[in-house]
mmCIF file of C-alpha atoms and ligand atoms in Angstrom:
data_model
loop_
_atom_site.group_PDB
_atom_site.id
_atom_site.type_symbol
_atom_site.label_atom_id
_atom_site.label_comp_id
_atom_site.label_asym_id
_atom_site.label_seq_id
_atom_site.Cartn_x
_atom_site.Cartn_y
_atom_site.Cartn_z
ATOM 1 C CA MET A 725 -60.467 8.042 -77.198
ATOM 2 C CA THR A 726 -64.041 9.126 -77.619
ATOM 3 C CA ASN A 727 -64.345 11.208 -74.487
ATOM 4 C CA LYS A 728 -65.537 14.697 -75.181
ATOM 5 C CA PHE A 729 -64.162 17.462 -73.093
ATOM 6 C CA LYS A 730 -66.545 18.345 -70.314
ATOM 7 C CA LEU A 731 -66.247 20.140 -67.058
ATOM 8 C CA ASP A 732 -65.402 17.918 -64.178
ATOM 9 C CA PRO A 733 -68.153 18.409 -61.554
ATOM 10 C CA VAL A 734 -65.735 17.670 -58.723
ATOM 11 C CA ILE A 735 -62.945 19.884 -59.940
ATOM 12 C CA GLU A 736 -65.020 22.683 -61.363
ATOM 13 C CA SER A 737 -67.478 22.991 -58.499
ATOM 14 C CA ASN A 738 -67.353 25.884 -56.092
ATOM 15 C CA VAL A 739 -66.393 23.573 -53.292
ATOM 16 C CA LYS A 740 -62.648 23.782 -53.053
ATOM 17 C CA PRO A 741 -61.184 20.320 -53.625
ATOM 18 C CA GLU A 742 -58.775 19.176 -50.976
ATOM 19 C CA PHE A 743 -56.381 17.641 -53.504
ATOM 20 C CA LYS A 744 -54.734 19.412 -56.367
ATOM 21 C CA LYS A 745 -56.215 18.667 -59.743
ATOM 22 C CA ASP A 746 -53.213 16.855 -61.178
ATOM 23 C CA GLU A 747 -52.960 14.629 -58.153
ATOM 24 C CA TYR A 748 -56.551 13.625 -58.136
ATOM 25 C CA GLU A 749 -57.686 13.356 -61.691
ATOM 26 C CA PRO A 750 -57.399 9.745 -62.808
ATOM 27 C CA LEU A 751 -55.774 9.057 -66.145
ATOM 28 C CA GLY A 752 -57.863 7.816 -69.032
ATOM 29 C CA LYS A 753 -61.359 7.826 -67.699
ATOM 30 C CA PRO A 754 -63.114 9.995 -65.149
ATOM 31 C CA VAL A 755 -63.718 8.510 -61.748
ATOM 32 C CA TYR A 756 -65.550 10.673 -59.266
ATOM 33 C CA VAL A 757 -64.526 10.182 -55.705
ATOM 34 C CA LYS A 758 -65.776 11.883 -52.578
ATOM 35 C CA LYS A 759 -62.680 12.912 -50.770
ATOM 36 C CA GLU A 760 -63.895 11.864 -47.353
ATOM 37 C CA THR A 761 -64.610 8.302 -48.389
ATOM 38 C CA ALA A 762 -61.705 7.447 -50.664
ATOM 39 C CA LEU A 763 -59.046 6.980 -48.028
ATOM 40 C CA ASP A 764 -61.461 5.075 -45.805
ATOM 41 C CA ALA A 765 -62.258 2.787 -48.681
ATOM 42 C CA MET A 766 -58.587 2.191 -49.292
ATOM 43 C CA ALA A 767 -58.151 1.356 -45.641
ATOM 44 C CA GLY A 768 -60.066 -1.825 -46.366
ATOM 45 C CA ASP A 769 -63.705 -1.310 -45.470
ATOM 46 C CA GLY A 770 -64.679 -2.198 -49.011
ATOM 47 C CA GLY A 771 -67.542 -0.759 -50.974
ATOM 48 C CA TYR A 772 -65.341 1.212 -53.288
ATOM 49 C CA GLN A 773 -62.988 0.021 -55.987
ATOM 50 C CA GLU A 774 -60.412 2.254 -57.651
ATOM 51 C CA ALA A 775 -60.065 1.916 -61.391
ATOM 52 C CA TYR A 776 -56.285 1.778 -61.395
ATOM 53 C CA LEU A 777 -53.819 -0.040 -59.213
ATOM 54 C CA ALA A 778 -51.604 3.051 -59.377
ATOM 55 C CA ASP A 779 -54.423 5.046 -57.753
ATOM 56 C CA VAL A 780 -54.890 2.445 -55.029
ATOM 57 C CA ILE A 781 -51.180 2.611 -54.220
ATOM 58 C CA ARG A 782 -51.225 6.399 -54.360
ATOM 59 C CA PHE A 783 -54.080 6.538 -51.860
ATOM 60 C CA LYS A 784 -52.278 4.114 -49.568
ATOM 61 C CA MET A 785 -49.127 6.215 -49.645
ATOM 62 C CA LYS A 786 -51.098 9.356 -48.880
ATOM 63 C CA ARG A 787 -52.861 7.616 -46.028
ATOM 64 C CA ASP A 788 -49.490 6.466 -44.644
ATOM 65 C CA LYS A 789 -48.032 9.949 -45.197
ATOM 66 C CA LYS A 790 -45.386 8.242 -47.302
ATOM 67 C CA ARG A 791 -43.533 10.663 -49.556
ATOM 68 C CA PHE A 792 -43.478 9.512 -53.169
ATOM 69 C CA TRP A 793 -41.444 12.136 -54.974
ATOM 70 C CA ALA A 794 -39.560 11.145 -58.113
ATOM 71 C CA GLY A 795 -36.442 10.430 -56.100
ATOM 72 C CA ASP A 796 -38.137 8.316 -53.415
ATOM 73 C CA ASN A 797 -38.106 4.550 -53.242
ATOM 74 C CA ILE A 798 -41.617 3.094 -52.939
ATOM 75 C CA SER A 799 -40.761 -0.592 -53.264
ATOM 76 C CA GLU A 800 -42.624 -1.517 -50.067
ATOM 77 C CA TYR A 801 -45.878 -0.801 -51.912
ATOM 78 C CA ILE A 802 -45.090 -2.992 -54.913
ATOM 79 C CA LEU A 803 -45.215 -6.475 -53.537
ATOM 80 C CA ASP A 804 -44.500 -8.628 -56.555
ATOM 81 C CA ASP A 805 -43.946 -8.754 -60.315
ATOM 82 C CA ARG A 806 -47.647 -9.194 -60.925
ATOM 83 C CA MET A 807 -48.307 -5.790 -59.395
ATOM 84 C CA LYS A 808 -45.435 -4.243 -61.289
ATOM 85 C CA ASN A 809 -46.708 -5.687 -64.564
ATOM 86 C CA GLN A 810 -50.132 -4.231 -63.912
ATOM 87 C CA LEU A 811 -48.574 -0.830 -63.256
ATOM 88 C CA ILE A 812 -46.679 -1.161 -66.538
ATOM 89 C CA ASP A 813 -49.947 -1.983 -68.336
ATOM 90 C CA GLU A 814 -51.600 1.079 -66.812
ATOM 91 C CA ALA A 815 -48.662 3.310 -67.697
ATOM 92 C CA THR A 816 -48.787 1.949 -71.257
ATOM 93 C CA ASP A 817 -52.383 3.166 -71.594
ATOM 94 C CA ALA A 818 -51.341 6.540 -70.255
ATOM 95 C CA PHE A 819 -48.367 6.846 -72.613
ATOM 96 C CA GLU A 820 -50.667 5.954 -75.524
ATOM 97 C CA LEU A 821 -52.766 8.928 -74.537
ATOM 98 C CA VAL A 822 -49.673 11.151 -74.394
ATOM 99 C CA LEU A 823 -48.636 10.054 -77.887
ATOM 100 C CA ASP A 824 -52.170 10.737 -79.131
ATOM 101 C CA ARG A 825 -52.060 14.184 -77.585
ATOM 102 C CA LEU A 826 -48.699 14.795 -79.254
ATOM 103 C CA LEU A 827 -50.398 13.901 -82.554
ATOM 104 C CA ILE A 828 -48.050 11.011 -83.236
ATOM 105 C CA ASP A 829 -49.622 8.283 -85.334
ATOM 106 C CA ARG A 830 -49.019 5.176 -83.274
ATOM 107 C CA GLU A 831 -51.319 3.096 -85.481
ATOM 108 C CA THR A 832 -49.491 3.261 -88.812
ATOM 109 C CA ASP A 833 -46.026 4.618 -87.960
ATOM 110 C CA PRO A 834 -44.134 1.346 -87.462
ATOM 111 C CA ASN A 835 -41.583 2.995 -85.177
ATOM 112 C CA SER A 836 -44.235 4.415 -82.873
ATOM 113 C CA LYS A 837 -46.418 1.319 -82.661
ATOM 114 C CA GLY A 838 -44.970 -0.211 -79.529
ATOM 115 C CA THR A 839 -43.556 3.003 -78.129
ATOM 116 C CA ALA A 840 -46.073 3.444 -75.323
ATOM 117 C CA ARG A 841 -45.269 0.021 -73.892
ATOM 118 C CA ARG A 842 -41.534 0.514 -74.440
ATOM 119 C CA LEU A 843 -41.720 3.773 -72.494
ATOM 120 C CA ALA A 844 -43.699 2.209 -69.661
ATOM 121 C CA LYS A 845 -41.280 -0.713 -69.341
ATOM 122 C CA MET A 846 -38.273 1.559 -69.599
ATOM 123 C CA TYR A 847 -39.496 3.753 -66.749
ATOM 124 C CA PHE A 848 -40.299 0.877 -64.405
ATOM 125 C CA ASN A 849 -37.450 -1.485 -65.253
ATOM 126 C CA GLU A 850 -34.619 0.837 -66.234
ATOM 127 C CA ILE A 851 -34.472 4.590 -65.862
ATOM 128 C CA MET A 852 -36.587 4.688 -62.680
ATOM 129 C CA ALA A 853 -35.946 1.157 -61.455
ATOM 130 C CA GLY A 854 -34.446 2.511 -58.229
ATOM 131 C CA ARG A 855 -37.890 3.735 -57.158
ATOM 132 C CA TYR A 856 -39.568 0.365 -57.489
ATOM 133 C CA GLU A 857 -36.830 -2.099 -56.510
ATOM 134 C CA GLN A 858 -35.688 -2.832 -52.983
ATOM 135 C CA ALA A 859 -32.217 -1.815 -51.855
ATOM 136 C CA PRO A 860 -29.444 -4.069 -53.162
ATOM 137 C CA ASP A 861 -28.577 -6.862 -50.798
ATOM 138 C CA CYS A 862 -25.241 -5.909 -49.221
ATOM 139 C CA THR A 863 -23.705 -8.530 -47.030
ATOM 140 C CA ALA A 864 -21.400 -6.803 -44.572
ATOM 141 C CA PHE A 865 -18.160 -8.499 -43.544
ATOM 142 C CA PRO A 866 -16.622 -7.751 -40.171
ATOM 143 C CA ASN A 867 -13.549 -5.547 -40.197
ATOM 144 C CA ASP A 868 -12.526 -6.052 -36.586
ATOM 145 C CA SER A 869 -9.508 -8.336 -36.665
ATOM 146 C CA GLN A 870 -6.101 -7.198 -35.424
ATOM 147 C CA ASP A 871 -4.896 -6.381 -38.913
ATOM 148 C CA ARG A 872 -8.139 -4.670 -39.894
ATOM 149 C CA TYR A 873 -8.049 -2.260 -42.813
ATOM 150 C CA GLU A 874 -7.887 1.268 -41.482
ATOM 151 C CA GLY A 875 -7.144 3.246 -44.595
ATOM 152 C CA MET A 876 -9.283 5.201 -46.983
ATOM 153 C CA LEU A 877 -11.250 3.432 -49.662
ATOM 154 C CA VAL A 878 -12.299 5.292 -52.796
ATOM 155 C CA VAL A 879 -14.621 3.664 -55.302
ATOM 156 C CA ARG A 880 -15.609 5.164 -58.601
ATOM 157 C CA SER A 881 -19.140 4.340 -59.714
ATOM 158 C CA GLU A 882 -20.599 4.971 -63.141
ATOM 159 C CA LEU A 883 -23.930 6.725 -62.843
ATOM 160 C CA ARG A 884 -26.950 7.035 -65.072
ATOM 161 C CA SER A 885 -29.776 9.102 -63.762
ATOM 162 C CA MET A 886 -32.563 11.379 -64.888
ATOM 163 C CA CYS A 887 -33.507 14.902 -63.859
ATOM 164 C CA SER A 888 -36.867 15.178 -62.138
ATOM 165 C CA HIS A 889 -37.701 18.403 -63.943
ATOM 166 C CA HIS A 890 -37.448 17.363 -67.586
ATOM 167 C CA HIS A 891 -36.835 13.598 -67.437
ATOM 168 C CA GLN A 892 -33.617 14.162 -69.348
ATOM 169 C CA PRO A 893 -30.612 11.884 -68.862
ATOM 170 C CA VAL A 894 -27.932 12.662 -66.313
ATOM 171 C CA SER A 895 -24.700 10.800 -66.817
ATOM 172 C CA GLY A 896 -21.482 10.801 -64.890
ATOM 173 C CA VAL A 897 -19.520 9.250 -62.083
ATOM 174 C CA ALA A 898 -19.650 9.236 -58.306
ATOM 175 C CA TYR A 899 -16.502 8.895 -56.233
ATOM 176 C CA ILE A 900 -17.350 7.338 -52.901
ATOM 177 C CA GLY A 901 -14.683 7.574 -50.221
ATOM 178 C CA LEU A 902 -14.727 6.286 -46.676
ATOM 179 C CA ILE A 903 -12.564 5.304 -43.794
ATOM 180 C CA ALA A 904 -13.340 1.649 -43.184
ATOM 181 C CA ALA A 905 -15.565 1.113 -40.135
ATOM 182 C CA GLU A 906 -16.546 -2.087 -38.280
ATOM 183 C CA HIS A 907 -17.759 -3.762 -41.415
ATOM 184 C CA LEU A 908 -16.934 -3.784 -45.076
ATOM 185 C CA ILE A 909 -19.156 -4.503 -48.044
ATOM 186 C CA GLY A 910 -18.126 -5.977 -51.397
ATOM 187 C CA LEU A 911 -16.611 -3.409 -53.753
ATOM 188 C CA SER A 912 -19.306 -3.826 -56.387
ATOM 189 C CA LYS A 913 -21.931 -3.021 -53.746
ATOM 190 C CA TYR A 914 -20.877 0.627 -53.581
ATOM 191 C CA THR A 915 -21.729 0.961 -57.225
ATOM 192 C CA ARG A 916 -24.933 -1.029 -56.833
ATOM 193 C CA ILE A 917 -26.070 1.291 -54.063
ATOM 194 C CA ALA A 918 -25.084 4.391 -56.046
ATOM 195 C CA GLN A 919 -26.937 3.155 -59.122
ATOM 196 C CA TRP A 920 -29.981 2.187 -57.085
ATOM 197 C CA CYS A 921 -30.096 5.781 -55.770
ATOM 198 C CA ALA A 922 -29.459 7.210 -59.237
ATOM 199 C CA ARG A 923 -32.080 5.214 -61.161
ATOM 200 C CA ARG A 924 -34.838 7.624 -60.211
ATOM 201 C CA GLY A 925 -35.844 11.151 -60.978
ATOM 202 C CA THR A 926 -33.163 13.081 -59.132
ATOM 203 C CA LEU A 927 -31.483 16.377 -58.475
ATOM 204 C CA GLN A 928 -27.723 15.969 -58.463
ATOM 205 C CA GLU A 929 -27.484 17.736 -55.095
ATOM 206 C CA GLU A 930 -29.979 15.314 -53.564
ATOM 207 C CA LEU A 931 -28.429 12.325 -55.266
ATOM 208 C CA ALA A 932 -25.100 12.974 -53.529
ATOM 209 C CA ASN A 933 -26.910 13.079 -50.177
ATOM 210 C CA ASP A 934 -28.894 9.921 -50.954
ATOM 211 C CA ILE A 935 -25.772 7.953 -51.878
ATOM 212 C CA ALA A 936 -23.941 9.160 -48.749
ATOM 213 C CA ARG A 937 -26.877 8.166 -46.532
ATOM 214 C CA GLU A 938 -27.290 4.699 -48.064
ATOM 215 C CA ILE A 939 -23.548 3.961 -47.959
ATOM 216 C CA GLN A 940 -23.528 4.994 -44.305
ATOM 217 C CA LYS A 941 -26.440 2.650 -43.647
ATOM 218 C CA ALA A 942 -24.729 -0.274 -45.368
ATOM 219 C CA THR A 943 -21.251 0.183 -43.897
ATOM 220 C CA GLY A 944 -21.749 1.998 -40.605
ATOM 221 C CA ALA A 945 -18.987 4.404 -41.686
ATOM 222 C CA LYS A 946 -19.168 7.843 -40.099
ATOM 223 C CA ASP A 947 -16.315 9.325 -42.104
ATOM 224 C CA LEU A 948 -17.254 9.499 -45.721
ATOM 225 C CA GLY A 949 -17.330 11.624 -48.825
ATOM 226 C CA VAL A 950 -19.284 11.498 -52.064
ATOM 227 C CA TYR A 951 -18.200 13.510 -55.061
ATOM 228 C CA ILE A 952 -20.314 13.443 -58.236
ATOM 229 C CA GLN A 953 -19.558 14.926 -61.604
ATOM 230 C CA ALA A 954 -22.188 14.638 -64.278
ATOM 231 C CA THR A 955 -23.483 16.083 -67.489
ATOM 232 C CA HIS A 956 -27.148 16.936 -67.739
ATOM 233 C CA GLY A 957 -29.326 16.346 -70.757
ATOM 234 C CA CYS A 958 -31.500 19.231 -69.726
ATOM 235 C CA CYS A 959 -28.560 21.605 -70.243
ATOM 236 C CA GLU A 960 -27.254 19.844 -73.362
ATOM 237 C CA ASN A 961 -30.383 18.951 -75.343
ATOM 238 C CA ARG A 962 -32.572 21.895 -74.519
ATOM 239 C CA GLY A 963 -32.516 25.186 -72.624
ATOM 240 C CA ILE A 964 -29.033 26.652 -72.791
ATOM 241 C CA MET A 965 -27.753 23.846 -75.091
ATOM 242 C CA ALA A 966 -24.419 23.857 -73.303
ATOM 243 C CA HIS A 967 -22.721 20.709 -74.488
ATOM 244 C CA SER A 968 -19.625 20.651 -72.366
ATOM 245 C CA SER A 969 -21.162 21.733 -69.099
ATOM 246 C CA LEU A 970 -20.262 19.639 -66.103
ATOM 247 C CA THR A 971 -21.838 19.797 -62.664
ATOM 248 C CA GLN A 972 -19.953 18.821 -59.534
ATOM 249 C CA THR A 973 -21.444 18.132 -56.112
ATOM 250 C CA THR A 974 -19.748 17.046 -52.920
ATOM 251 C CA VAL A 975 -21.056 15.701 -49.628
ATOM 252 C CA LEU A 976 -18.554 15.311 -46.801
ATOM 253 C CA LYS A 977 -19.184 13.725 -43.396
ATOM 254 C CA GLY A 978 -17.101 13.254 -40.277
ATOM 255 C CA ALA A 979 -13.334 13.426 -40.843
ATOM 256 C CA PHE A 980 -13.860 14.128 -44.540
ATOM 257 C CA LYS A 981 -15.436 17.388 -43.521
ATOM 258 C CA ASP A 982 -13.525 18.293 -40.383
ATOM 259 C CA ASP A 983 -10.016 17.004 -41.021
ATOM 260 C CA MET A 984 -8.150 18.826 -43.766
ATOM 261 C CA GLY A 985 -5.699 15.935 -44.257
ATOM 262 C CA THR A 986 -8.519 13.420 -44.883
ATOM 263 C CA LYS A 987 -10.310 15.815 -47.175
ATOM 264 C CA LYS A 988 -7.146 16.402 -49.209
ATOM 265 C CA GLU A 989 -6.414 12.668 -49.408
ATOM 266 C CA PHE A 990 -9.936 12.090 -50.792
ATOM 267 C CA PHE A 991 -9.556 14.655 -53.539
ATOM 268 C CA ASP A 992 -5.982 13.525 -54.297
ATOM 269 C CA ASN A 993 -7.342 10.001 -54.716
ATOM 270 C CA ILE A 994 -9.989 11.278 -57.107
ATOM 271 C CA LYS A 995 -7.310 13.037 -59.144
ATOM 272 C CA MET A 996 -5.216 9.868 -59.255
ATOM 273 C CA GLN A 997 -8.237 7.896 -60.417
ATOM 274 C CA GLN A 998 -8.917 10.454 -63.119
ATOM 275 C CA GLU A 999 -5.305 10.282 -64.291
ATOM 276 C CA PHE A 1000 -5.484 6.483 -64.330
ATOM 277 C CA ALA A 1001 -8.679 6.495 -66.386
ATOM 278 C CA PRO A 1002 -9.948 9.952 -67.365
ATOM 279 C CA ARG A 1003 -13.519 10.558 -66.343
HETATM 280 ZN ZN1 LIG B 2433 -33.962 19.136 -66.128
#
């Protein structure tokens, strides 16, 4: 990087910018954009080209009033692998800059040489994959025959997630319980849905809600419960350094919330699962 620090005429001017600095300052090289033309340009009238695909997508999402928080899925804006690969390339450049700013020698330290690209790929393809990939395909099977299953189903799903605040790992299990509705989905699909929700920047409280909502969408079940217990890297590796801390969150809907018998059966099932295989 040869850029010298200089005041940004857009950001430092007396005219109050409409966007916050961190949202609007492109990574790597300065691009000056008049706020009233950028969105129009993105709408397709040409004449203006953004430097980064990530910026183009960001403008589109803003124009559509699409929320793109760390826990949101934005797969409808990433149309194919070619686009994703370009985003990975752009993120690689940005991570290189971060490593430079951290004064880590990525030129001669053999372990840091490919780190920027490894980080970029890891974010897009692994730890935040649930933001960029479409929902898992869940074929629903009818559950409407005479001898339909009417009992409670409890599935335990291993979870790996990441806190939005520090990008530290969150690891634990979700217990998903429901009373079977008109259709059933394959057992592995519960875990696929849970992991798809988890592979983002999350808050555990929101994650429980997200899983409950997506399971409801896939199954049509109105009676359902999601219980998550997880350890948080941001409590274990930093901050209070509390190594055995465990956080529990519960979301209950329909009979799981209103009927004490159903609620008790759910938690009894969880206990039985934990006795069968401690977790
Ligand atoms: Zn955190």
